[in-house]
PDB file of C-alpha atoms in Angstrom:
ATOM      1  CA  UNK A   1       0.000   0.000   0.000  1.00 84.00           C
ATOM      2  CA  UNK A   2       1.241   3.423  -0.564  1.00 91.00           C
ATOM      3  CA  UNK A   3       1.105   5.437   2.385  1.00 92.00           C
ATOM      4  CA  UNK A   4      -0.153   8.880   0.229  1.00 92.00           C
ATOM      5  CA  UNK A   5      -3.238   6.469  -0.922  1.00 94.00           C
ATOM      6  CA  UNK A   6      -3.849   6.093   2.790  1.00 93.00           C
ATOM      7  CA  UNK A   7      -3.432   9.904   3.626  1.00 92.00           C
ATOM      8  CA  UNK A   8      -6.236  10.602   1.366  1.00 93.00           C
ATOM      9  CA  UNK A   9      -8.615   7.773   3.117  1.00 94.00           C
ATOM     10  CA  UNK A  10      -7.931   9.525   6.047  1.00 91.00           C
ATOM     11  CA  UNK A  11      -8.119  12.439   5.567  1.00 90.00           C
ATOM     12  CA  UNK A  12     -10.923  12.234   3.520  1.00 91.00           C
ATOM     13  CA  UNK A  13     -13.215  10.470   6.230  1.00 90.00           C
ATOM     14  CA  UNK A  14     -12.034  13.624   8.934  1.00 85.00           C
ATOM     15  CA  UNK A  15     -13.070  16.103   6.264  1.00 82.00           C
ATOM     16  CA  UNK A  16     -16.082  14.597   5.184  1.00 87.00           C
ATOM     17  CA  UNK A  17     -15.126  14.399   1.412  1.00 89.00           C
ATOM     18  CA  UNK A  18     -12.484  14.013  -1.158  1.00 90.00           C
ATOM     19  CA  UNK A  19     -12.589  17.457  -1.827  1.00 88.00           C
ATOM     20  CA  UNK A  20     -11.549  18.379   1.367  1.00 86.00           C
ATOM     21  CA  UNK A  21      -8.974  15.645   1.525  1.00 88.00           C
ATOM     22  CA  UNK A  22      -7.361  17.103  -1.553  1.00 89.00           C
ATOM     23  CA  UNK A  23      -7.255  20.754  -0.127  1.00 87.00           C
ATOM     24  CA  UNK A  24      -5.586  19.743   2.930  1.00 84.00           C
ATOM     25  CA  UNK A  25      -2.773  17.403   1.611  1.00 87.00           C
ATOM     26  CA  UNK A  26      -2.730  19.896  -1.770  1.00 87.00           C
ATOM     27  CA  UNK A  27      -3.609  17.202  -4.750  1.00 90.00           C
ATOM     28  CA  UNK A  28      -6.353  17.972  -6.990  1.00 91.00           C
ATOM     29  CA  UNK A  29      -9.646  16.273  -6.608  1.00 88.00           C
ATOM     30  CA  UNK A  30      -9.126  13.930  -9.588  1.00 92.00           C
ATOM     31  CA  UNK A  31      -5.574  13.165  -8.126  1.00 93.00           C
ATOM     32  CA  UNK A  32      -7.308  12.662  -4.643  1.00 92.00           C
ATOM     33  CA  UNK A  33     -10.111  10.553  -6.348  1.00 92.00           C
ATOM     34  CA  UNK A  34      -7.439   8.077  -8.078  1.00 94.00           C
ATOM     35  CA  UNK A  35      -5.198   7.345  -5.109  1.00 94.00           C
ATOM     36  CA  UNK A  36      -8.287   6.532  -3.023  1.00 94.00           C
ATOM     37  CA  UNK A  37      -9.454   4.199  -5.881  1.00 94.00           C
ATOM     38  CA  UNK A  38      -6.006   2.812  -5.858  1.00 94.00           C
ATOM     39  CA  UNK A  39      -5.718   2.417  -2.148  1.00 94.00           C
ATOM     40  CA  UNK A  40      -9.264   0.098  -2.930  1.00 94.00           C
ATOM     41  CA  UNK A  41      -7.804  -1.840  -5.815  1.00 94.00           C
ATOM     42  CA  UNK A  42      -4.951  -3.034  -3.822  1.00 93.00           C
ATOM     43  CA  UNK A  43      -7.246  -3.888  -1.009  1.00 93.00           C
ATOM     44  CA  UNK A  44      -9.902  -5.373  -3.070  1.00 93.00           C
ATOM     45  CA  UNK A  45     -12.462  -3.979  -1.013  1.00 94.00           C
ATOM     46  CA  UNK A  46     -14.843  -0.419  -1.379  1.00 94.00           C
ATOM     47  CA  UNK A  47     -13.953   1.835   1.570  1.00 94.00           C
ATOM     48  CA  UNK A  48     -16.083   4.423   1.226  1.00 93.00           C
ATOM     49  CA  UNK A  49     -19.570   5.244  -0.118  1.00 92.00           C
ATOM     50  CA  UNK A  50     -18.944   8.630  -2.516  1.00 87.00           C
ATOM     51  CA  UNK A  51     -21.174  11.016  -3.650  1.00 80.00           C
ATOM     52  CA  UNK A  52     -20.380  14.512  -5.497  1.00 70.00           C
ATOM     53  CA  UNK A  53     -20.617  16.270  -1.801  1.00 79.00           C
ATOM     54  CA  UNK A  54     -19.485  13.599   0.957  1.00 86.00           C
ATOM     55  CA  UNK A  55     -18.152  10.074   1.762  1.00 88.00           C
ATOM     56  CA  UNK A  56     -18.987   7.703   4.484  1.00 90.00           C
ATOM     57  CA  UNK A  57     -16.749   4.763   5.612  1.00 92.00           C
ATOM     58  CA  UNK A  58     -18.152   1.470   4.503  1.00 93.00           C
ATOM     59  CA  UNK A  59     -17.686  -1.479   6.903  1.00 92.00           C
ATOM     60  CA  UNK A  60     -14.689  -2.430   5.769  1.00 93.00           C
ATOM     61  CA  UNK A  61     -13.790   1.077   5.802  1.00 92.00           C
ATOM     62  CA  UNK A  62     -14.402   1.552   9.193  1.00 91.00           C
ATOM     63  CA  UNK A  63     -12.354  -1.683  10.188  1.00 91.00           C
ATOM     64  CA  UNK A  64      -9.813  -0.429   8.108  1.00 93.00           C
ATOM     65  CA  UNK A  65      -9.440   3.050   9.420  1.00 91.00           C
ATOM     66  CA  UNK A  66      -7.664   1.919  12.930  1.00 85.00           C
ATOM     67  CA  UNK A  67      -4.867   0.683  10.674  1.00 89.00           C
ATOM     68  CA  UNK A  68      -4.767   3.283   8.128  1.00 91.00           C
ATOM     69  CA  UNK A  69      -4.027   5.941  11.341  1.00 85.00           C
ATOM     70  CA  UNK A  70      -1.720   3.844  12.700  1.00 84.00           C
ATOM     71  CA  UNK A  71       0.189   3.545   9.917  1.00 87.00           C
ATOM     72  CA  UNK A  72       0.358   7.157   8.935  1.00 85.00           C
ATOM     73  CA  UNK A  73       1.042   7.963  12.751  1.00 77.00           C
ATOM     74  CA  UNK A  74       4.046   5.376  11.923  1.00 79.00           C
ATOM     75  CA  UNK A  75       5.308   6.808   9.175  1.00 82.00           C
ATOM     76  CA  UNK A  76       5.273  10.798  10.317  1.00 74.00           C
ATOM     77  CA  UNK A  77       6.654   9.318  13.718  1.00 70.00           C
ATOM     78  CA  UNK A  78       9.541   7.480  11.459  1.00 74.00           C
ATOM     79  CA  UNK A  79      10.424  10.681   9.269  1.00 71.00           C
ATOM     80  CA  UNK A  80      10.565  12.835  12.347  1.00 64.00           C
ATOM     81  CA  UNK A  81      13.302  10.372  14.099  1.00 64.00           C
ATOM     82  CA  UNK A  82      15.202  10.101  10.414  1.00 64.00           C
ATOM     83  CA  UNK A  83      14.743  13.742   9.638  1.00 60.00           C
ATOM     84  CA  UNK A  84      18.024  16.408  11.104  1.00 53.00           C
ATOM     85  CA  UNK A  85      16.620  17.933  14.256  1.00 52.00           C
ATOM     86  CA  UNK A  86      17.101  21.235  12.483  1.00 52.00           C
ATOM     87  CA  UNK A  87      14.030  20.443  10.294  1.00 62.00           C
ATOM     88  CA  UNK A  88      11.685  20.816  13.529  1.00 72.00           C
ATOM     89  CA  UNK A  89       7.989  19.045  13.464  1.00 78.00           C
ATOM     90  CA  UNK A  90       6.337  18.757  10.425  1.00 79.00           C
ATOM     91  CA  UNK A  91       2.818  17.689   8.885  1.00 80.00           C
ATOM     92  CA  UNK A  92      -0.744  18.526   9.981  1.00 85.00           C
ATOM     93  CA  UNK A  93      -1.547  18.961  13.684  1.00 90.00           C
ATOM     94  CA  UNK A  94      -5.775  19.448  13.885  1.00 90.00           C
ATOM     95  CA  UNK A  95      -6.297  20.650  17.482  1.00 94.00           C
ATOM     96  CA  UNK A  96      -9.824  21.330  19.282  1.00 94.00           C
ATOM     97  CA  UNK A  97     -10.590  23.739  22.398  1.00 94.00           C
ATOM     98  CA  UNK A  98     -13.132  25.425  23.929  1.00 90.00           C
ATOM     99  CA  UNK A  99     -13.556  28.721  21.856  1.00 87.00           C
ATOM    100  CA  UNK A 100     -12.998  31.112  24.999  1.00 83.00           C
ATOM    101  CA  UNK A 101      -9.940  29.331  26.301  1.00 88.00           C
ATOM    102  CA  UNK A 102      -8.505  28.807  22.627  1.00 92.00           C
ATOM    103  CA  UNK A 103      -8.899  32.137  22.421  1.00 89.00           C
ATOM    104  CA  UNK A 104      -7.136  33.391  25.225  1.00 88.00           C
ATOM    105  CA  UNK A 105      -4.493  30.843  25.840  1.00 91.00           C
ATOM    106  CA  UNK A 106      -4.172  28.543  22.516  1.00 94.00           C
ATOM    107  CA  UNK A 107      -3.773  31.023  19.756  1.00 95.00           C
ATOM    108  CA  UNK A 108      -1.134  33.113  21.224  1.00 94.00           C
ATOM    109  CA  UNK A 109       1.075  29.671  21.125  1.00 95.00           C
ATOM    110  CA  UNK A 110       1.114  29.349  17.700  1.00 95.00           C
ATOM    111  CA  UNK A 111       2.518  32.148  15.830  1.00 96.00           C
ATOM    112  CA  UNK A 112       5.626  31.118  17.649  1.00 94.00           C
ATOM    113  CA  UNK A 113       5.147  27.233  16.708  1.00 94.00           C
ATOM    114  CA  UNK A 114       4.855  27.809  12.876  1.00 94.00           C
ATOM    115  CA  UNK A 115       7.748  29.768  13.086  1.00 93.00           C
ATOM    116  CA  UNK A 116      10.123  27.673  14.495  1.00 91.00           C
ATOM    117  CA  UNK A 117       8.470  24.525  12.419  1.00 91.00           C
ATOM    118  CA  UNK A 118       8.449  25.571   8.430  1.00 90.00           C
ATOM    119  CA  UNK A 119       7.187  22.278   7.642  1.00 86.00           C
ATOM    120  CA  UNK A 120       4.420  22.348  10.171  1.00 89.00           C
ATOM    121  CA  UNK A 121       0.795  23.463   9.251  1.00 90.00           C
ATOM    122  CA  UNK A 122      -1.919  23.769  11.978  1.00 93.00           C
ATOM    123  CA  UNK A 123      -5.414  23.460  12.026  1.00 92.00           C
ATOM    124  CA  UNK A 124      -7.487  24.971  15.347  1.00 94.00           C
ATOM    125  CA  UNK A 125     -10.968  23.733  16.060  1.00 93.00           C
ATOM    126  CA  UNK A 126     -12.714  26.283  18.538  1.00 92.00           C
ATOM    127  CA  UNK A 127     -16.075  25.022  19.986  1.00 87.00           C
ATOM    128  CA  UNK A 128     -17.532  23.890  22.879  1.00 81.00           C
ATOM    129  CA  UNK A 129     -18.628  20.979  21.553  1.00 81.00           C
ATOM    130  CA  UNK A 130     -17.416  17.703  22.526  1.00 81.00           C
ATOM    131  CA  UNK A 131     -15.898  16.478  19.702  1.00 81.00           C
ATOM    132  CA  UNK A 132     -15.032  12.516  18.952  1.00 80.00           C
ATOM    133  CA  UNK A 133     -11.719  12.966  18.534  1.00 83.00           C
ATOM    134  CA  UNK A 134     -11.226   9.478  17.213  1.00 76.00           C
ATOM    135  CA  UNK A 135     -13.979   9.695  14.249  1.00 74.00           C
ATOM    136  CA  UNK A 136     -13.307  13.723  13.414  1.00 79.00           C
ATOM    137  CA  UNK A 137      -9.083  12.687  13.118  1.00 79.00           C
ATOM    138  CA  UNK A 138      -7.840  15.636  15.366  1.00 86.00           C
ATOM    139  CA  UNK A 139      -4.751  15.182  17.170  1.00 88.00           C
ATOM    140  CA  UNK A 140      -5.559  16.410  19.956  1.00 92.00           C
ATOM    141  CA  UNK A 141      -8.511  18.082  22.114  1.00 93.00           C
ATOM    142  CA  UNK A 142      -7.960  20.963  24.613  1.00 93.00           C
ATOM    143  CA  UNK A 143     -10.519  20.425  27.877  1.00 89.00           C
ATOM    144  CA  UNK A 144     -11.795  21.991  30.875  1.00 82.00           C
ATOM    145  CA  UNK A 145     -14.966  20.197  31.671  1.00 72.00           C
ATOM    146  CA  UNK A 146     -15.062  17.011  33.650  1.00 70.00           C
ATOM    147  CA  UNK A 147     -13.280  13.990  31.719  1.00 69.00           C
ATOM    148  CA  UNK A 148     -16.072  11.154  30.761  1.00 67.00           C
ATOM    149  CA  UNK A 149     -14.658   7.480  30.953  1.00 57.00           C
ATOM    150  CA  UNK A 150     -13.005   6.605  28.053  1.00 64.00           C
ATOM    151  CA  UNK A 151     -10.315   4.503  26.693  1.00 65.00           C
ATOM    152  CA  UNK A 152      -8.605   8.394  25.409  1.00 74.00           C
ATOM    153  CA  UNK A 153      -5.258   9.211  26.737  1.00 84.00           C
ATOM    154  CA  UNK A 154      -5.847  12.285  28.944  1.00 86.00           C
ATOM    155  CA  UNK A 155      -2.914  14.449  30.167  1.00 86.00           C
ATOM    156  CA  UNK A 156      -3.306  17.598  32.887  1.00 87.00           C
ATOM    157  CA  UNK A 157      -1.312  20.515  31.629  1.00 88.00           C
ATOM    158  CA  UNK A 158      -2.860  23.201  34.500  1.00 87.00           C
ATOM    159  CA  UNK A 159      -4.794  23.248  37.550  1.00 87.00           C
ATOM    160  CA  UNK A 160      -8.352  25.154  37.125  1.00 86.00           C
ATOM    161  CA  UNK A 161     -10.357  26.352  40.403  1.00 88.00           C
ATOM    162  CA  UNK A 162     -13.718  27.128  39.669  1.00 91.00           C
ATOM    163  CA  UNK A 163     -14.342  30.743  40.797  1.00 93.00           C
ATOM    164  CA  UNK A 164     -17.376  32.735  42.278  1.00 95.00           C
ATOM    165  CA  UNK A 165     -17.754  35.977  41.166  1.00 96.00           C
ATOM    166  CA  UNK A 166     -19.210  39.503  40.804  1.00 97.00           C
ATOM    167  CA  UNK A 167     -18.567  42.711  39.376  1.00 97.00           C
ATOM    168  CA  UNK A 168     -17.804  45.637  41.531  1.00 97.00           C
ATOM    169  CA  UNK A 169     -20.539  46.974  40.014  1.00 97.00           C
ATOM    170  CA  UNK A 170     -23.182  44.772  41.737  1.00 97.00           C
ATOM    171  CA  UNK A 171     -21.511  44.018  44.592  1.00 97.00           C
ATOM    172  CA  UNK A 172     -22.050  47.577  45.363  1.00 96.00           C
ATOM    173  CA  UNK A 173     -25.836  47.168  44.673  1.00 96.00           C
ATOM    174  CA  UNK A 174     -26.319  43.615  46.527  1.00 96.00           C
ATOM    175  CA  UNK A 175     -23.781  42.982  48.474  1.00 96.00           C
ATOM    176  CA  UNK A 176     -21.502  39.786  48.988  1.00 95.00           C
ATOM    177  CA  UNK A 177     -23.311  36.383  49.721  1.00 96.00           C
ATOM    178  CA  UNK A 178     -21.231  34.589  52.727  1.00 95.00           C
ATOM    179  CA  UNK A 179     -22.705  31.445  52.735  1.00 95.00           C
ATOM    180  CA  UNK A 180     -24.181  29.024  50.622  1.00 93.00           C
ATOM    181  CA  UNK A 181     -27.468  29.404  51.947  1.00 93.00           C
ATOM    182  CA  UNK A 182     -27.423  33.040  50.765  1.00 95.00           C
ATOM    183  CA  UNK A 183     -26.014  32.859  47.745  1.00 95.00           C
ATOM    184  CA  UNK A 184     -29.480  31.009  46.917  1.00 93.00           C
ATOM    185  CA  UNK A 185     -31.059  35.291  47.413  1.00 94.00           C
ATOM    186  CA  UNK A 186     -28.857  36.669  44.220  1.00 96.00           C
ATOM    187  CA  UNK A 187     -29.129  36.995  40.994  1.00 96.00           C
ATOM    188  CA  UNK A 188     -27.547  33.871  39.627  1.00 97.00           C
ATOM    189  CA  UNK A 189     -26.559  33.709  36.064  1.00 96.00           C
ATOM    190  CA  UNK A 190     -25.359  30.435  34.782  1.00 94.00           C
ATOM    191  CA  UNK A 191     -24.349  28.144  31.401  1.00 92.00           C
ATOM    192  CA  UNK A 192     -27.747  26.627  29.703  1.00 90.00           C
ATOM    193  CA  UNK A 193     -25.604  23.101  30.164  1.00 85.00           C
ATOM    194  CA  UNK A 194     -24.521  23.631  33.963  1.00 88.00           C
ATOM    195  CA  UNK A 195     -27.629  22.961  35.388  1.00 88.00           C
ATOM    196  CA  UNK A 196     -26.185  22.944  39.165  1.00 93.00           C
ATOM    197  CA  UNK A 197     -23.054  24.586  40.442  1.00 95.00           C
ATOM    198  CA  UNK A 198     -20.668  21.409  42.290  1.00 93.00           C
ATOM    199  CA  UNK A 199     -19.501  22.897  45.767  1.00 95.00           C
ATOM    200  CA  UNK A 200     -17.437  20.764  48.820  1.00 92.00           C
ATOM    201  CA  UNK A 201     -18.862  21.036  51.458  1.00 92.00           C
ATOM    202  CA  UNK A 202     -17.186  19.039  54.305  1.00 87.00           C
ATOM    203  CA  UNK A 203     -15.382  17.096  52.106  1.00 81.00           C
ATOM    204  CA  UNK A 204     -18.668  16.000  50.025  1.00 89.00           C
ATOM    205  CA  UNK A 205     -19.828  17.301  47.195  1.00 90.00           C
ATOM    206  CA  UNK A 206     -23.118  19.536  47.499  1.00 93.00           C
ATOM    207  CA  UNK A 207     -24.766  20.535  44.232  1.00 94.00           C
ATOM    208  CA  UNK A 208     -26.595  24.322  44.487  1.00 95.00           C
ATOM    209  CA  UNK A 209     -29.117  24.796  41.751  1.00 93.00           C
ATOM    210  CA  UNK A 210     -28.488  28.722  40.709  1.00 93.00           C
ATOM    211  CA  UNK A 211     -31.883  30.559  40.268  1.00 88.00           C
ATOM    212  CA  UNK A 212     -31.750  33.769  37.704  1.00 90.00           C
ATOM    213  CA  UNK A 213     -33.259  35.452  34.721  1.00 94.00           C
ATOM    214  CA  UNK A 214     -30.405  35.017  32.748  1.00 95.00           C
ATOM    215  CA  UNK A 215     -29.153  31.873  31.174  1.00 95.00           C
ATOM    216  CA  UNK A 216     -26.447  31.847  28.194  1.00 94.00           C
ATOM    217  CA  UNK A 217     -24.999  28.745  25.997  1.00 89.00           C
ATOM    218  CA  UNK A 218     -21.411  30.486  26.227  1.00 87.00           C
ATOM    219  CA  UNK A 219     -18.477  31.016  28.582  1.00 88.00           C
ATOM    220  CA  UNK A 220     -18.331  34.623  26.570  1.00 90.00           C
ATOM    221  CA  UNK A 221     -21.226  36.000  26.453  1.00 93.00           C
ATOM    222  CA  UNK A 222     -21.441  34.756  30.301  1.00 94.00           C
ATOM    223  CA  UNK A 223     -18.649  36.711  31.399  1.00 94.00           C
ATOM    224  CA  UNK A 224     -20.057  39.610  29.431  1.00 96.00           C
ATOM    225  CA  UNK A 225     -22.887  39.565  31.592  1.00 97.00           C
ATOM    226  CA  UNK A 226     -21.158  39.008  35.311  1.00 97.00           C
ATOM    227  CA  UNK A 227     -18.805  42.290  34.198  1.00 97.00           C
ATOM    228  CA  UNK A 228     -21.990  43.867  32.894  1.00 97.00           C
ATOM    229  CA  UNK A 229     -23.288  43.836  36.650  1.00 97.00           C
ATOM    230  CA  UNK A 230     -25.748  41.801  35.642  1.00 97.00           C
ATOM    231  CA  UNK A 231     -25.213  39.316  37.989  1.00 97.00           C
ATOM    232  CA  UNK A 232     -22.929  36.592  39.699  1.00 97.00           C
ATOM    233  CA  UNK A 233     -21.901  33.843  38.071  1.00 97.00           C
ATOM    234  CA  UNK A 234     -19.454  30.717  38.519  1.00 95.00           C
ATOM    235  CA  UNK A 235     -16.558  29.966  35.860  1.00 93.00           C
ATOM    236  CA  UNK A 236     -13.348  28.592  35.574  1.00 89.00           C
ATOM    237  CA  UNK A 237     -10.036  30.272  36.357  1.00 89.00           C
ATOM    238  CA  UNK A 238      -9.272  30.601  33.129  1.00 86.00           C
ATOM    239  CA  UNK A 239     -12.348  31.786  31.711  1.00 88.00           C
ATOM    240  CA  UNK A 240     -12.019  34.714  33.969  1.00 91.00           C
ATOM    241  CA  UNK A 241      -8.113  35.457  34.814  1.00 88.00           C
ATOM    242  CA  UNK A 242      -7.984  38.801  32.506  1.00 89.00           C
ATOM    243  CA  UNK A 243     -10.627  40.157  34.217  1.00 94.00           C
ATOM    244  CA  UNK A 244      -9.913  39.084  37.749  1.00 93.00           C
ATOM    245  CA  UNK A 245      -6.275  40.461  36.966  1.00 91.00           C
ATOM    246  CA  UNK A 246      -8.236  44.135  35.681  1.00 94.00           C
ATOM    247  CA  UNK A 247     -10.490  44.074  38.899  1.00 95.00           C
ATOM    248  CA  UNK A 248     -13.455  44.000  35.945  1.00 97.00           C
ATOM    249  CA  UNK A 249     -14.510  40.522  38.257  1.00 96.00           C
ATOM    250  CA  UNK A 250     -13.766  39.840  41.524  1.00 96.00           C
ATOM    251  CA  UNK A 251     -14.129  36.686  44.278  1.00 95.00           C
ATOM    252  CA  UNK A 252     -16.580  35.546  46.118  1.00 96.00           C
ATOM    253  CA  UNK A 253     -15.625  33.498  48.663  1.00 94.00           C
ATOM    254  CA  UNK A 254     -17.976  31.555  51.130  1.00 95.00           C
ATOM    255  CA  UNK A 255     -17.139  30.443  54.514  1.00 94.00           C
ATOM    256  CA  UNK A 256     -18.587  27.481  54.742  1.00 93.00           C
ATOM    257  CA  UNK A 257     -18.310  25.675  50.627  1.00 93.00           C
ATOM    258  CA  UNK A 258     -15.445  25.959  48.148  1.00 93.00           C
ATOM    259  CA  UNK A 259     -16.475  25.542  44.612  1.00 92.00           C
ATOM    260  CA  UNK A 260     -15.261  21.633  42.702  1.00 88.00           C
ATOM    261  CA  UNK A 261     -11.925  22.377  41.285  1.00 85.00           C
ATOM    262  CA  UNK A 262     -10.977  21.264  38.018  1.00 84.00           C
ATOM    263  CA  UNK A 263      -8.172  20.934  35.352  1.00 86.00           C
ATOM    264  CA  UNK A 264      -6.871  21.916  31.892  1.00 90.00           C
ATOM    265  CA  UNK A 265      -6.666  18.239  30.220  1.00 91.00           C
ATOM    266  CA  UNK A 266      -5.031  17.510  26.831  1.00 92.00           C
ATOM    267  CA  UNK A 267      -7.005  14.449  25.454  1.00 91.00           C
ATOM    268  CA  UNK A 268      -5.109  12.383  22.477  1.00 88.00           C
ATOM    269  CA  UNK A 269      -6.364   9.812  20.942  1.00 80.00           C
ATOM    270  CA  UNK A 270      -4.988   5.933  22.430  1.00 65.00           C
ATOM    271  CA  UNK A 271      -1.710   5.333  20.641  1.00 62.00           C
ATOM    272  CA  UNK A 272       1.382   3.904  21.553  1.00 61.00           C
ATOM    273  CA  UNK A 273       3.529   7.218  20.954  1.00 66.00           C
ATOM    274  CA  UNK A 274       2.755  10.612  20.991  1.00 76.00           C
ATOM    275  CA  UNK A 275       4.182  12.689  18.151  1.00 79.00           C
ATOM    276  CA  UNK A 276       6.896  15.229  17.481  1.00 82.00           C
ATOM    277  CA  UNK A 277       4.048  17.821  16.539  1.00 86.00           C
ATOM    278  CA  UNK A 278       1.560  17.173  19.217  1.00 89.00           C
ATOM    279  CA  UNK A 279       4.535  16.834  21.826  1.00 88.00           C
ATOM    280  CA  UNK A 280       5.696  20.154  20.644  1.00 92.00           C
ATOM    281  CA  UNK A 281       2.331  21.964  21.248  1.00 95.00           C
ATOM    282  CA  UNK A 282       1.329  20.412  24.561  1.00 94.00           C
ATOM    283  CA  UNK A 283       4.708  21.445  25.660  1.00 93.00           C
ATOM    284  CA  UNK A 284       4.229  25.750  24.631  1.00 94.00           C
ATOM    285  CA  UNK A 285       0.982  25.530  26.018  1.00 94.00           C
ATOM    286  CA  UNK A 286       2.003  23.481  29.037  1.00 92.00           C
ATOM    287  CA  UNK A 287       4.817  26.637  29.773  1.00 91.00           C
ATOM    288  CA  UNK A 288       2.436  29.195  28.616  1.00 91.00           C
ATOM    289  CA  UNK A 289      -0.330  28.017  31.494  1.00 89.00           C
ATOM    290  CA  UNK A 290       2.391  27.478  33.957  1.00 87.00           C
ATOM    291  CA  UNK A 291       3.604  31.419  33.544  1.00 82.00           C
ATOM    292  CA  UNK A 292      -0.028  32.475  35.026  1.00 74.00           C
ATOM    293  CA  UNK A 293      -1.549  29.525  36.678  1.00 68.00           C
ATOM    294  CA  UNK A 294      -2.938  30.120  40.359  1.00 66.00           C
ATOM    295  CA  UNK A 295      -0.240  29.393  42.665  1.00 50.00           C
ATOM    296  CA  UNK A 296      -3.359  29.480  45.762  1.00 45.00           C
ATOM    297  CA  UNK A 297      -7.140  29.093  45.040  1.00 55.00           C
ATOM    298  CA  UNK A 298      -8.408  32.639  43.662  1.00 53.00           C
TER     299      UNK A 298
END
């Protein structure tokens, strides 16, 4: 098998068509079209269902497609090793993150990445979506939320308190809440998905169900609102450090809960190596976080 016939497959399935395959690994489509048909011939088997818009993995496709990363991981990994050091990484790295966070904390990384890497190209996914990794092909996925089980590799990079906070603004007007029990009397304003906010409480875990007019799908336009005054709200660390660095935010603490602490996690798909590219990243990120990570709970 030729090992360009198998980039396409790939690349093709995380793209959703051939004529995305052939964009990203710079063929034309005809070119892209013949090296999958090759890649099928030498098989003997029909990977993928085409139409003039899309492809979809047939089942021998999707049995297949294990093997086919594997042995493109193999290859870039084997090229990197060969390759003079001066070269730097090289290839494709497809990253997803949360679009506040990548934002703030991913994009200034890699200006300085491609420019130490010429042969490195980078593609940045920013949603708040849970993406499948695996089935989408991305390299690796930036995230702050609680981990599900799964048989991903999952590497902290940064710690990440929750934080309680206000705006000056209306903590002027309302005051500060001291206690759990009267937080439950403000003006709560919390993410449509968070339905409670996690707290320990004596070592346990006590879940407070936040009562407000205002409810918003995004981190953003959440924090836009707590600065606004229009409210208190809980977020992450890093969802709020500019603004708890400007005074724009500030703490609430309570006396008698902490809010659930969490971390920065770089997810990679299971492999048996983790490549020159990816390493790189995690690695500027990894310093970049540690430069301005909370040394003490907010």
């Amino acid at each position: 098998m030729d090992i360009k016939d198998i980039a396409v497959f790939v690349a093709a399935n995380a793209g959703g068509s051939l004529a995305g395959a052939a964009r990203q690994l710079g063929l034309t489509a005809m070119a892209a079209s013949r090296r999958l048909a090759a890649l099928e011939a030498d098989l003997g088997v029909r990977l993928m269902h085409r139409t003039t818009r899309a492809v979809a993995l047939t089942p021998e496709g999707e049995e297949f497609l294990t093997y086919a990363r594997t042995m493109l991981e193999a290859s870039e990994e084997a090229r990197t090793l060969l390759a003079p050091a001066t070269h730097g990484a090289r290839g494709l790295l497809r990253v997803t993150a949360p679009a506040a966070f990548g934002r703030i904390e991913v994009m200034p990384v890699i200006p300085k990445l491609l420019h130490e890497n010429p042969e490195l190209r980078i593609e940045l996914q920013m949603s708040d979506a849970i993406v499948d990794i695996v089935a989408s092909g991305f390299d690796v996925a930036i995230r702050v939320a609680p981990l599900r089980d799964s048989e991903l590799v999952a590497r902290s990079i940064a710690p990440n308190p929750r934080v309680l906070c206000a705006s000056p603004g209306y903590i002027s007007a309302n005051g500060k809440p001291l206690t759990l029990e009267d937080l439950g009397s403000h003006e709560c304003l919390s993410l449509a998905n968070m339905a409670s906010w996690p707290f320990r409480v004596d070592e346990a875990v006590r879940n407070f169900r936040p009562k407000g007019r205002f409810v918003c799908s995004s981190v953003e336009g959440l924090r836009t609102a707590c600065v606004d005054g229009m409210g208190i709200t809980m977020l992450t660390y890093w969802d709020v450090r500019e603004e708890l660095a400007s005074g724009a935010l500030e703490v609430l603490p309570l006396v008698d809960a902490l809010p659930e602490d969490l971390s920065i996690w770089a997810v990679l798909p299971t492999r048996k190596y983790v490549p020159m590219h990816v390493r790189l990243f995690l690695d500027a990120l990894e310093k970049r976080l540690s430069k301005c990570a909370p040394l003490v709970r907010p």
